[in-house]
Coordinates of C-alpha atoms in Angstrom, one line a residue:
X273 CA -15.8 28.7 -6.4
X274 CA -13.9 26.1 -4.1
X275 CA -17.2 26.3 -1.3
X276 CA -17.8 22.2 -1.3
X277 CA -17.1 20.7 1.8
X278 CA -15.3 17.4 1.2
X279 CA -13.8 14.5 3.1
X280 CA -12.3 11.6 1.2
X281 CA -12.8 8.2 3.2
X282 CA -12.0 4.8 2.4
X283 CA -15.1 3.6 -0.3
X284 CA -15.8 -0.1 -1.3
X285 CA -14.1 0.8 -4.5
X286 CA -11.2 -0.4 -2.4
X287 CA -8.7 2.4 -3.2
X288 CA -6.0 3.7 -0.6
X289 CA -7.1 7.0 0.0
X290 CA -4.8 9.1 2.5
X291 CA -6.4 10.1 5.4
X292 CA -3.9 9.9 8.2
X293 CA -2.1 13.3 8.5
X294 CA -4.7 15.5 6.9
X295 CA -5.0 19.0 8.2
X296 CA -7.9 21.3 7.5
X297 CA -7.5 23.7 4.8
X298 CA -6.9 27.3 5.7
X299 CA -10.2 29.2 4.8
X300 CA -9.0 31.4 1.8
X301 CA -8.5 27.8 0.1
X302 CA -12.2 26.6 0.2
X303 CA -13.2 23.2 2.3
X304 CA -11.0 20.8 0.4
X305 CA -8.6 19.1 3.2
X306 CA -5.1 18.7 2.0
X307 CA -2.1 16.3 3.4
X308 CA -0.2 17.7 6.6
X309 CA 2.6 18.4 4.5
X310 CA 0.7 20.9 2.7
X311 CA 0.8 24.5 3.4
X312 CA -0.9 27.4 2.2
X313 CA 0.3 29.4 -0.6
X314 CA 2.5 32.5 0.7
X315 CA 1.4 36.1 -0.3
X316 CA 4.5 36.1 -2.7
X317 CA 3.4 32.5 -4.7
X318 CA -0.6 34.2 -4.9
X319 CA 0.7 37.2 -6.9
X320 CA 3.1 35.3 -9.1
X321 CA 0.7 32.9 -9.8
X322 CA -1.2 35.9 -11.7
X323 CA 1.6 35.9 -14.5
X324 CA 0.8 34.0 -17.6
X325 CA 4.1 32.7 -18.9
X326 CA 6.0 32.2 -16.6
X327 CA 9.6 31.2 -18.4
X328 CA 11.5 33.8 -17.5
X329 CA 10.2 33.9 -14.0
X330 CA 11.7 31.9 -11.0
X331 CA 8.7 31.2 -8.9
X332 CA 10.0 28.8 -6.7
X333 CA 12.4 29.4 -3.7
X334 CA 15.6 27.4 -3.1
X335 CA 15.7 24.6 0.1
X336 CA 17.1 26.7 1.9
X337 CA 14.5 29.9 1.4
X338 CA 17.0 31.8 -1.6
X339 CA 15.7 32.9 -4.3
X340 CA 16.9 31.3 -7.8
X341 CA 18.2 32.0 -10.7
X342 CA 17.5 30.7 -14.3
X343 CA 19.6 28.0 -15.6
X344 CA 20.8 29.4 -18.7
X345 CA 22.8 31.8 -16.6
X346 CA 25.4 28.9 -16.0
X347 CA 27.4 29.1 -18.4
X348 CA 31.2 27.9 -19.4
X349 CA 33.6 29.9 -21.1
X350 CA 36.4 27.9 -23.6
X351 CA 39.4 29.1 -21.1
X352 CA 37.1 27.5 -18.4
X353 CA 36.7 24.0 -20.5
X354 CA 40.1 23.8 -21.4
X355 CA 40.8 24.1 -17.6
X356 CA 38.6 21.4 -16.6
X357 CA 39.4 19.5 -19.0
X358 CA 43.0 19.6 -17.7
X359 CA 41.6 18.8 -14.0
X360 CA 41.2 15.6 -15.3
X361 CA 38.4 15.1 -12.5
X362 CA 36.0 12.6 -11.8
X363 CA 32.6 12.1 -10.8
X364 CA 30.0 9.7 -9.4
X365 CA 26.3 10.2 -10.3
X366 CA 24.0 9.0 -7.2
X367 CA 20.0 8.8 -8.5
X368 CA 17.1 7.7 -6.6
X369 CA 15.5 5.3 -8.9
X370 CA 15.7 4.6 -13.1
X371 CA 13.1 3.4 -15.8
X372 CA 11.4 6.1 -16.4
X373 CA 12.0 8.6 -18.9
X374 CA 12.9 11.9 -16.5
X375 CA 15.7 9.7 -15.0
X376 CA 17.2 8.5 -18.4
X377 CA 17.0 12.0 -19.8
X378 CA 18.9 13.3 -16.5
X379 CA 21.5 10.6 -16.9
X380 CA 21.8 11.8 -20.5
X381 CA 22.5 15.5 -19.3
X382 CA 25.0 14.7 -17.7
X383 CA 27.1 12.1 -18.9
X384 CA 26.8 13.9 -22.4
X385 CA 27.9 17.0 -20.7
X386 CA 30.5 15.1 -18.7
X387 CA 32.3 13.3 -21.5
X388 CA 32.1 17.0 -23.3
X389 CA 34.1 18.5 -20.4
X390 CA 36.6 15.8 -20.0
X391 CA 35.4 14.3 -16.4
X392 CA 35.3 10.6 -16.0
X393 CA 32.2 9.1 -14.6
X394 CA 33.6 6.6 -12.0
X395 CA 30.5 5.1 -10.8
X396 CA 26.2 5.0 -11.6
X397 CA 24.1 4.1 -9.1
X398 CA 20.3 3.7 -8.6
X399 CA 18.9 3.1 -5.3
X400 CA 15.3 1.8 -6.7
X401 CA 13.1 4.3 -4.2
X402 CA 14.9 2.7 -1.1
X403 CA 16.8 5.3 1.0
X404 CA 19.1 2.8 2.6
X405 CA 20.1 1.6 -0.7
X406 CA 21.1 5.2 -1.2
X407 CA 23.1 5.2 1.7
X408 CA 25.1 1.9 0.6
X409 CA 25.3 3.1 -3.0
X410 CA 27.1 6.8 -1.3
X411 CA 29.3 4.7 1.2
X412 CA 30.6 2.6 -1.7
X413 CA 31.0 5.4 -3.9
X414 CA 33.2 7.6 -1.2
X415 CA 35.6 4.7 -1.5
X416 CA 36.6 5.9 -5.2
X417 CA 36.9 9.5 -3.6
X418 CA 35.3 10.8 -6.7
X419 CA 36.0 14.7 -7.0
X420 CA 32.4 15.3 -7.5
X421 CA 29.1 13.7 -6.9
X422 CA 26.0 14.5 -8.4
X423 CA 22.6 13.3 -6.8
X424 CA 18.9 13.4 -5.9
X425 CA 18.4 12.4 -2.0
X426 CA 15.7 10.3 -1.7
X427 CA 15.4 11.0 1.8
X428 CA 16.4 14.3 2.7
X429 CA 17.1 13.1 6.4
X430 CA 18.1 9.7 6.5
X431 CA 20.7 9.9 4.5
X432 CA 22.3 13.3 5.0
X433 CA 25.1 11.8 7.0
X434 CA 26.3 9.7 3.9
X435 CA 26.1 13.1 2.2
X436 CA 28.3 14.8 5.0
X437 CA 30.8 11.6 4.7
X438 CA 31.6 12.5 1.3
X439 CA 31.9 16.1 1.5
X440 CA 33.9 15.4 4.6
X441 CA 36.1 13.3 2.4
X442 CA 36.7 16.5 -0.4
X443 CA 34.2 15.3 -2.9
X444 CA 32.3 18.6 -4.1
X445 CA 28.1 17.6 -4.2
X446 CA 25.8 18.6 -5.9
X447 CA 21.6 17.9 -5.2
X448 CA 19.1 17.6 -8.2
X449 CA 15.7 18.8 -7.0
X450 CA 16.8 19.1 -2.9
X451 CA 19.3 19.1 -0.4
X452 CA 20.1 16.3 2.6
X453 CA 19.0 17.8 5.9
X454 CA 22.0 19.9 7.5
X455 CA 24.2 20.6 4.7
X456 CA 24.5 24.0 3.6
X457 CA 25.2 26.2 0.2
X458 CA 29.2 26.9 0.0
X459 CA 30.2 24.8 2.8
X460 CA 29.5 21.4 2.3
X461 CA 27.6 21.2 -1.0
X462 CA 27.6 23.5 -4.4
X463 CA 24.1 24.2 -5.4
X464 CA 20.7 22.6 -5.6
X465 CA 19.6 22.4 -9.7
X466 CA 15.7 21.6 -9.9
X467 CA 12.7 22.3 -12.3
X468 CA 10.9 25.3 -11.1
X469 CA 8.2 22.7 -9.7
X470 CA 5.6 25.6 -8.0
X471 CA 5.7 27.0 -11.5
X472 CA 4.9 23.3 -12.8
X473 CA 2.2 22.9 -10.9
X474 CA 0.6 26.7 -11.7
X475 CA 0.9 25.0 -15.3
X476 CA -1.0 22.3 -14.9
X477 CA -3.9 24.4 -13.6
X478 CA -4.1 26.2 -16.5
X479 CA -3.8 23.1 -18.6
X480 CA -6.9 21.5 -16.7
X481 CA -8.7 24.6 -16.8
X482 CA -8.3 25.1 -20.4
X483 CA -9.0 21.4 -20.7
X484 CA -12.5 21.4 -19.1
X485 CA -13.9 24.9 -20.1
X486 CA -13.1 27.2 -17.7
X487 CA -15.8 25.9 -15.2
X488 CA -17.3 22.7 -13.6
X489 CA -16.2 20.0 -10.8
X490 CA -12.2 18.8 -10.3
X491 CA -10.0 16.7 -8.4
X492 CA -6.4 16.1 -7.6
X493 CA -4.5 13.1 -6.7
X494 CA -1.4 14.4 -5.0
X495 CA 2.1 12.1 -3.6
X496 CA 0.9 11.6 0.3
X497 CA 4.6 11.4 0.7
X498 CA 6.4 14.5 2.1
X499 CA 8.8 14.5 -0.8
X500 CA 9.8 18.7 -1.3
X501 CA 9.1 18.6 -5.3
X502 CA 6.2 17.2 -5.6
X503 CA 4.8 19.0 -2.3
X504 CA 5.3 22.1 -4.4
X505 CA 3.7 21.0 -7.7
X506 CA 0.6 20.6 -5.4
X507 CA 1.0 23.7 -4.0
X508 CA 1.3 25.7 -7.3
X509 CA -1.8 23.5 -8.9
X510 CA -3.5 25.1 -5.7
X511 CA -2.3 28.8 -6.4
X512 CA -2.9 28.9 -9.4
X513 CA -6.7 28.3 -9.0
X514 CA -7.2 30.7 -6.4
X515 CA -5.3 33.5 -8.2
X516 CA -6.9 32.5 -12.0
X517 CA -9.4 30.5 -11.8
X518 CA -12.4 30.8 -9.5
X519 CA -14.8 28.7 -11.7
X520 CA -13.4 25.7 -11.2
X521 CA -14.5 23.5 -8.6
X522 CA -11.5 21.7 -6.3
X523 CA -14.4 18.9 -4.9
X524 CA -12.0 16.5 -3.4
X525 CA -8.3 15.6 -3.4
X526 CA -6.4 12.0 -2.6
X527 CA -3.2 10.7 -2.1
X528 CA -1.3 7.7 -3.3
X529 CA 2.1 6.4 -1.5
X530 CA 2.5 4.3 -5.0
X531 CA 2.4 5.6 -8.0
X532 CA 1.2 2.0 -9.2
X533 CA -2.2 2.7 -7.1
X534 CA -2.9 5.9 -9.3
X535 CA -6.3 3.3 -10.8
X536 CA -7.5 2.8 -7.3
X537 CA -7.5 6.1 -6.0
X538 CA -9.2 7.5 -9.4
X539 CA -11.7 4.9 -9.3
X540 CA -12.9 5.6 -5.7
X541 CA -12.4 9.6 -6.7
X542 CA -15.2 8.9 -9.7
X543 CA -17.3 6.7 -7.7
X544 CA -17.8 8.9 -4.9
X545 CA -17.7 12.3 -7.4
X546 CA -19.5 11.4 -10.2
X547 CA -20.0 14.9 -11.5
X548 CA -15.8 15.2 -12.0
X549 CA -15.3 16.7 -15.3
X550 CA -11.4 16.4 -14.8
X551 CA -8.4 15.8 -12.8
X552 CA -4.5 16.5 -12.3
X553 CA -3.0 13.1 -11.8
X554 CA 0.5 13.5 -10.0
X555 CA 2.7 12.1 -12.4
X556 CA 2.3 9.8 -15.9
X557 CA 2.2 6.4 -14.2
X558 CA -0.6 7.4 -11.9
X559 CA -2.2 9.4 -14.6
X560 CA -2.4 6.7 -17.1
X561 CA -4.3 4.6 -14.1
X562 CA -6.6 7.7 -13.6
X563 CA -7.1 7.2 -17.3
X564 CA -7.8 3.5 -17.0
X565 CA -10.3 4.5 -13.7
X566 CA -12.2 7.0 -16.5
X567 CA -12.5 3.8 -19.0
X568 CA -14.2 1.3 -16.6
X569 CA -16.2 4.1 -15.2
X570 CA -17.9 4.9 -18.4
X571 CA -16.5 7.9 -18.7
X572 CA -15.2 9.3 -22.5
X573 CA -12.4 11.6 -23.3
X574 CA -14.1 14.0 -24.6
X575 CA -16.1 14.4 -21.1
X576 CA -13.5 13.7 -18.6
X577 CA -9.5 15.2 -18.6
X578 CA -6.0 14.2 -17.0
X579 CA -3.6 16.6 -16.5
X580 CA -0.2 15.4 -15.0
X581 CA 3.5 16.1 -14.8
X582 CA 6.6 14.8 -16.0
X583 CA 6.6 14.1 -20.1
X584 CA 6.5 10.5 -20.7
X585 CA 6.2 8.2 -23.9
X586 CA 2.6 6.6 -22.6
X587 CA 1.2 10.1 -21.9
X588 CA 2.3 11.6 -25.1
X589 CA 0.8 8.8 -27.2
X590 CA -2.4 9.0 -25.1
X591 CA -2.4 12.4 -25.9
X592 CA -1.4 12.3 -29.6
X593 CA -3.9 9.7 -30.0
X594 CA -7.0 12.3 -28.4
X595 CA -7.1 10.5 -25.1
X596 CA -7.6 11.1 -21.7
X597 CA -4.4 13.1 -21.6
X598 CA -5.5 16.6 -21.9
X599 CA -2.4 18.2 -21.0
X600 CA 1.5 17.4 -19.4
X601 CA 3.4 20.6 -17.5
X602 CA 6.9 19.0 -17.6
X603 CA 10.1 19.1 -16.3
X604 CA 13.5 19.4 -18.6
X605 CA 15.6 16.8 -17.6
X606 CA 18.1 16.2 -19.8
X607 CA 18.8 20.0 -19.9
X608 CA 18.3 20.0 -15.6
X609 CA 20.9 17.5 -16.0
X610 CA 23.6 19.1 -18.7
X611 CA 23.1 22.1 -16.0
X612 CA 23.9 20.1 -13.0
X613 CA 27.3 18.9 -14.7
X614 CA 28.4 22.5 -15.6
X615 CA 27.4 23.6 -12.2
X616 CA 29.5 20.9 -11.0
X617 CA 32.2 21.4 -13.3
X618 CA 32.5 24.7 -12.5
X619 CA 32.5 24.2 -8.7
X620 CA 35.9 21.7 -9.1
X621 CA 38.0 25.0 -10.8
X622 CA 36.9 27.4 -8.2
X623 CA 34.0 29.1 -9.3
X624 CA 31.2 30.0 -7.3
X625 CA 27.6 29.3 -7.9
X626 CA 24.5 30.4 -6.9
X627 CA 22.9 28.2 -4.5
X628 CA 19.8 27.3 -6.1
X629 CA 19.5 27.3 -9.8
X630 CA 15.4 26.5 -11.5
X631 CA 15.2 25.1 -14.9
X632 CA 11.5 26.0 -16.1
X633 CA 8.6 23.8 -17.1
X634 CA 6.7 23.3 -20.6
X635 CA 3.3 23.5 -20.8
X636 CA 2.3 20.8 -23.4
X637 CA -1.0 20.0 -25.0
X638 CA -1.9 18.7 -28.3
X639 CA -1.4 22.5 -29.7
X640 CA 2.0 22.5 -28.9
X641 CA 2.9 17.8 -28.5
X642 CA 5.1 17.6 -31.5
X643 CA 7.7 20.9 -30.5
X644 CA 7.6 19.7 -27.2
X645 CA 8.5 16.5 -28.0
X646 CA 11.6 18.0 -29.9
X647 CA 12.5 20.2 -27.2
X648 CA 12.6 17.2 -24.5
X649 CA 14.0 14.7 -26.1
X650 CA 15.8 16.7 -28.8
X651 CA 14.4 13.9 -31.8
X652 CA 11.6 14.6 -33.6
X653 CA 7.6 13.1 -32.6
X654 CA 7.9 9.1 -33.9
X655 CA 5.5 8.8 -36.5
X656 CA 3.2 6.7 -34.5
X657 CA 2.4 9.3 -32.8
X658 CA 2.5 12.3 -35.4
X659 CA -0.2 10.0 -37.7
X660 CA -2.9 10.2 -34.5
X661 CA -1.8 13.6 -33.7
X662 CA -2.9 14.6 -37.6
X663 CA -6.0 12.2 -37.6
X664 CA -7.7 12.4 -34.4

C-alpha cells in the first residue's frame, strides 16, 4: 500500500529537489507529498482508471472542462479538400521549443498535411522554452496576417494577449496540448488537439508495475513546473495506482524545473531510497539521467526500471538494448499534428469543430518496441536496434 510517510529534502547528493510549493497529499493518496499544482484524482478519473485499454476511451477533459472526442473523428471529405484547396490559405506554425523528436514529428504532421491540402506555410517559429520569445515570434507572425495559426503556448498567461492580437486580426488559432488564458472555444480560437495525457500517465503505471512485479518500493520524478500536460500525466500515473495497483509502494516523489537535472534528482532519490526497485522518469531526457543515476549507484537493469513518456530515439535503443528503459507510454505526434492541420483546415471553410479533440497514447515495452516504432515514426525499427532487440 502507499502508507510511508515521506519528505524529500535537499541531500549532499546535491540534486535540486522541489520543495517550495508542496502541499500535503489528500489522505486516500497515502503520505507521499505532491507539488501545489497537483490535485487529487476526481471520482470520474478513479473509475476510468479501472479500464485496461483505454484507446477508444477519452479520459482526459478539455481546458476548458469539455469532454473530448477521438481524433479519428476529424475527418475531410474530397468536396471539402477541393474547397480548401481553392481557399488558397495560409498558415503560420508557432511551437514552443524544437530538437527533440515529439516536436519534429508534430512539425511533420502538419506541414505534410498542409502541403496535402494546398495551404502555404508562411512562417516556422520556435521559441526555445522562452515565453517572451513566443510572444515576439506571434507579434512578427501577425504581420503576414496568416489565415491560420497553429501553436503550443508555452505560457498559458503571459502570452495570451499575443494570442488575442492575432485572433483580433482574423487569423483562425488553433492550440496543441492547451489554450492561452482567456480565449475561448468558437470565439476566438478553434479547438485544442492534445494526447490524452491522464490516459498517458495511467499507462505508465501499468508499464512500471508490470516492469517491477506487481509489488515493491517506487518513485516518480514529476515537471515542478505548472505546465497543464504534464500536470496530468502525473496525475494519471497517480490514479492509476490507487485504482490498480495497491502493491506498489509510491515512497517518494521529486521535481526537476530542467529536464537536464533528471541525473541529480535520481541520484539523491536512490541515495536516500535505496530499497527503490523502480521509477517513472517524466520524460526521455530526464529518464535517460535517472538511468545514468541507476549506473553510478550500482544499481543493474535487471533490479531497477524507468518508465517515462514521450518515444524517443535514446529511450528506444536503451530499451532495445535491455536497459534501464522498462517501458515508454507515448504521445502520437506526427498524427496529433496531421489532426491539428485538418482541424484547422476545416475551421478556414466554415466547419465547426469540437472544442477539444484527444489523440491516444501507446503503451510500448520491449513486447510490442518494433510496431511501435512503425506506428510513430511510420519507418520500420533501424537495425541497430532490431539486432539488440533479438539478442538481448
Amino acid at each position: 500500500m502507499m502508507n510511508k510517510r515521506t519528505f524529500l529534502k535537499s541531500t549532499a547528493a546535491g540534486a535540486v529537489l522541489f520543495l517550495s510549493g508542496i502541499a500535503p497529499a489528500a489522505a486516500d493518496i497515502g503520505d507521499v507529498r505532491h507539488p501545489l499544482w497537483y490535485e487529487a484524482p476526481t471520482e470520474r478519473t478513479l473509475e476510468l482508471a479501472k479500464i485496461d485499454d483505454l484507446s477508444q476511451t477519452v479520459v482526459s477533459l478539455g481546458p476548458r472542462g469539455e469532454d473530448g472526442v477521438l481524433y479519428s473523428e476529424i475527418e475531410i471529405t474530397e468536396e471539402q479538400k477541393e474547397k480548401i484547396r481553392a481557399g488558397n490559405f495560409t498558415a503560420a506554425i508557432s511551437l514552443g521549443w524544437l530538437g527533440d523528436d515529439w516536436a519534429s514529428q508534430q512539425l511533420l504532421g502538419l506541414k505534410e498535411t498542409f502541403a496535402d491540402l494546398g495551404i502555404e506555410v508562411v512562417a516556422e517559429t520556435n521559441a526555445n522554452w522562452e515565453d517572451a520569445r513566443q510572444i515576439s515570434d506571434l507579434d512578427a507572425i501577425s504581420v503576414l496576417k496568416p489565415d491560420l495559426v497553429v501553436s503550443i503556448p508555452l505560457n498559458t498567461a503571459t502570452t495570451a494577449s499575443a494570442y488575442k492580437r492575432l485572433a483580433d486580426a482574423g487569423s483562425k488559432i488553433v492550440f496543441i496540448d492547451q489554450a492561452a488564458d482567456g480565449m475561448q472555444p468558437g470565439e476566438n480560437y478553434v479547438s485544442v488537439i492534445s494526447s490524452d495525457n491522464l490516459a498517458l500517465g495511467m499507462y505508465l503505471a501499468d508499464l512500471l508495475n508490470d516492469a517491477v512485479g506487481g509489488e515493491g518500493d517506487v518513485a516518480a520524478m514529476y515537471y515542478a513546473n505548472d505546465f497543464h500536460v504534464t500536470n496530468l500525466r502525473y496525475i494519471g500515473f497517480i490514479a492509476r495506482l490507487m485504482a490498480k495497483y495497491p502493491d506498489l509502494d509510491l515512497i517518494a516523489a521529486a521535481g526537476h524545473d530542467n529536464p537536464n537535472k533528471g541525473q541529480e534528482v535520481a541520484q539523491a532519490l536512490l541515495a536516500r531510497y535505496p530499497t527503490l526497485k523502480g521509477v517513472y522518469g517524466s520524460w526521455s531526457i530526464p529518464a535517460m539521467g535517472a538511468a545514468t543515476a541507476a549506473r553510478i549507484n550500482g544499481k543493474r537493469p535487471a533490479d531497477f526500471k524507468i518508465v517515462n513518456e514521450n518515444f524517443d530515439q535514446i529511450v528506444a535503443a536503451d530499451m532495445a538494448a535491455n536497459g534501464y528503459i522498462a517501458g515508454i507510454s507515448t504521445q502520437q505526434p506526427y498524427t496529433q499534428g496531421a489532426t491539428e492541420a485538418k482541424a484547422g483546415a476545416l475551421a478556414l471553410i466554415g466547419e465547426s469543430l469540437p472544442s477539444y479533440i484527444s489523440v491516444p497514447p501507446v503503451r510500448v515495452s520491449r513486447d510490442n518496441l518494433a510496431e511501435a516504432y512503425e506506428k510513430i515514426y511510420r519507418i520500420p525499427l533501424p537495425a541497430v536496434m532490431s539486432k539488440d532487440l533479438q539478442s538481448n
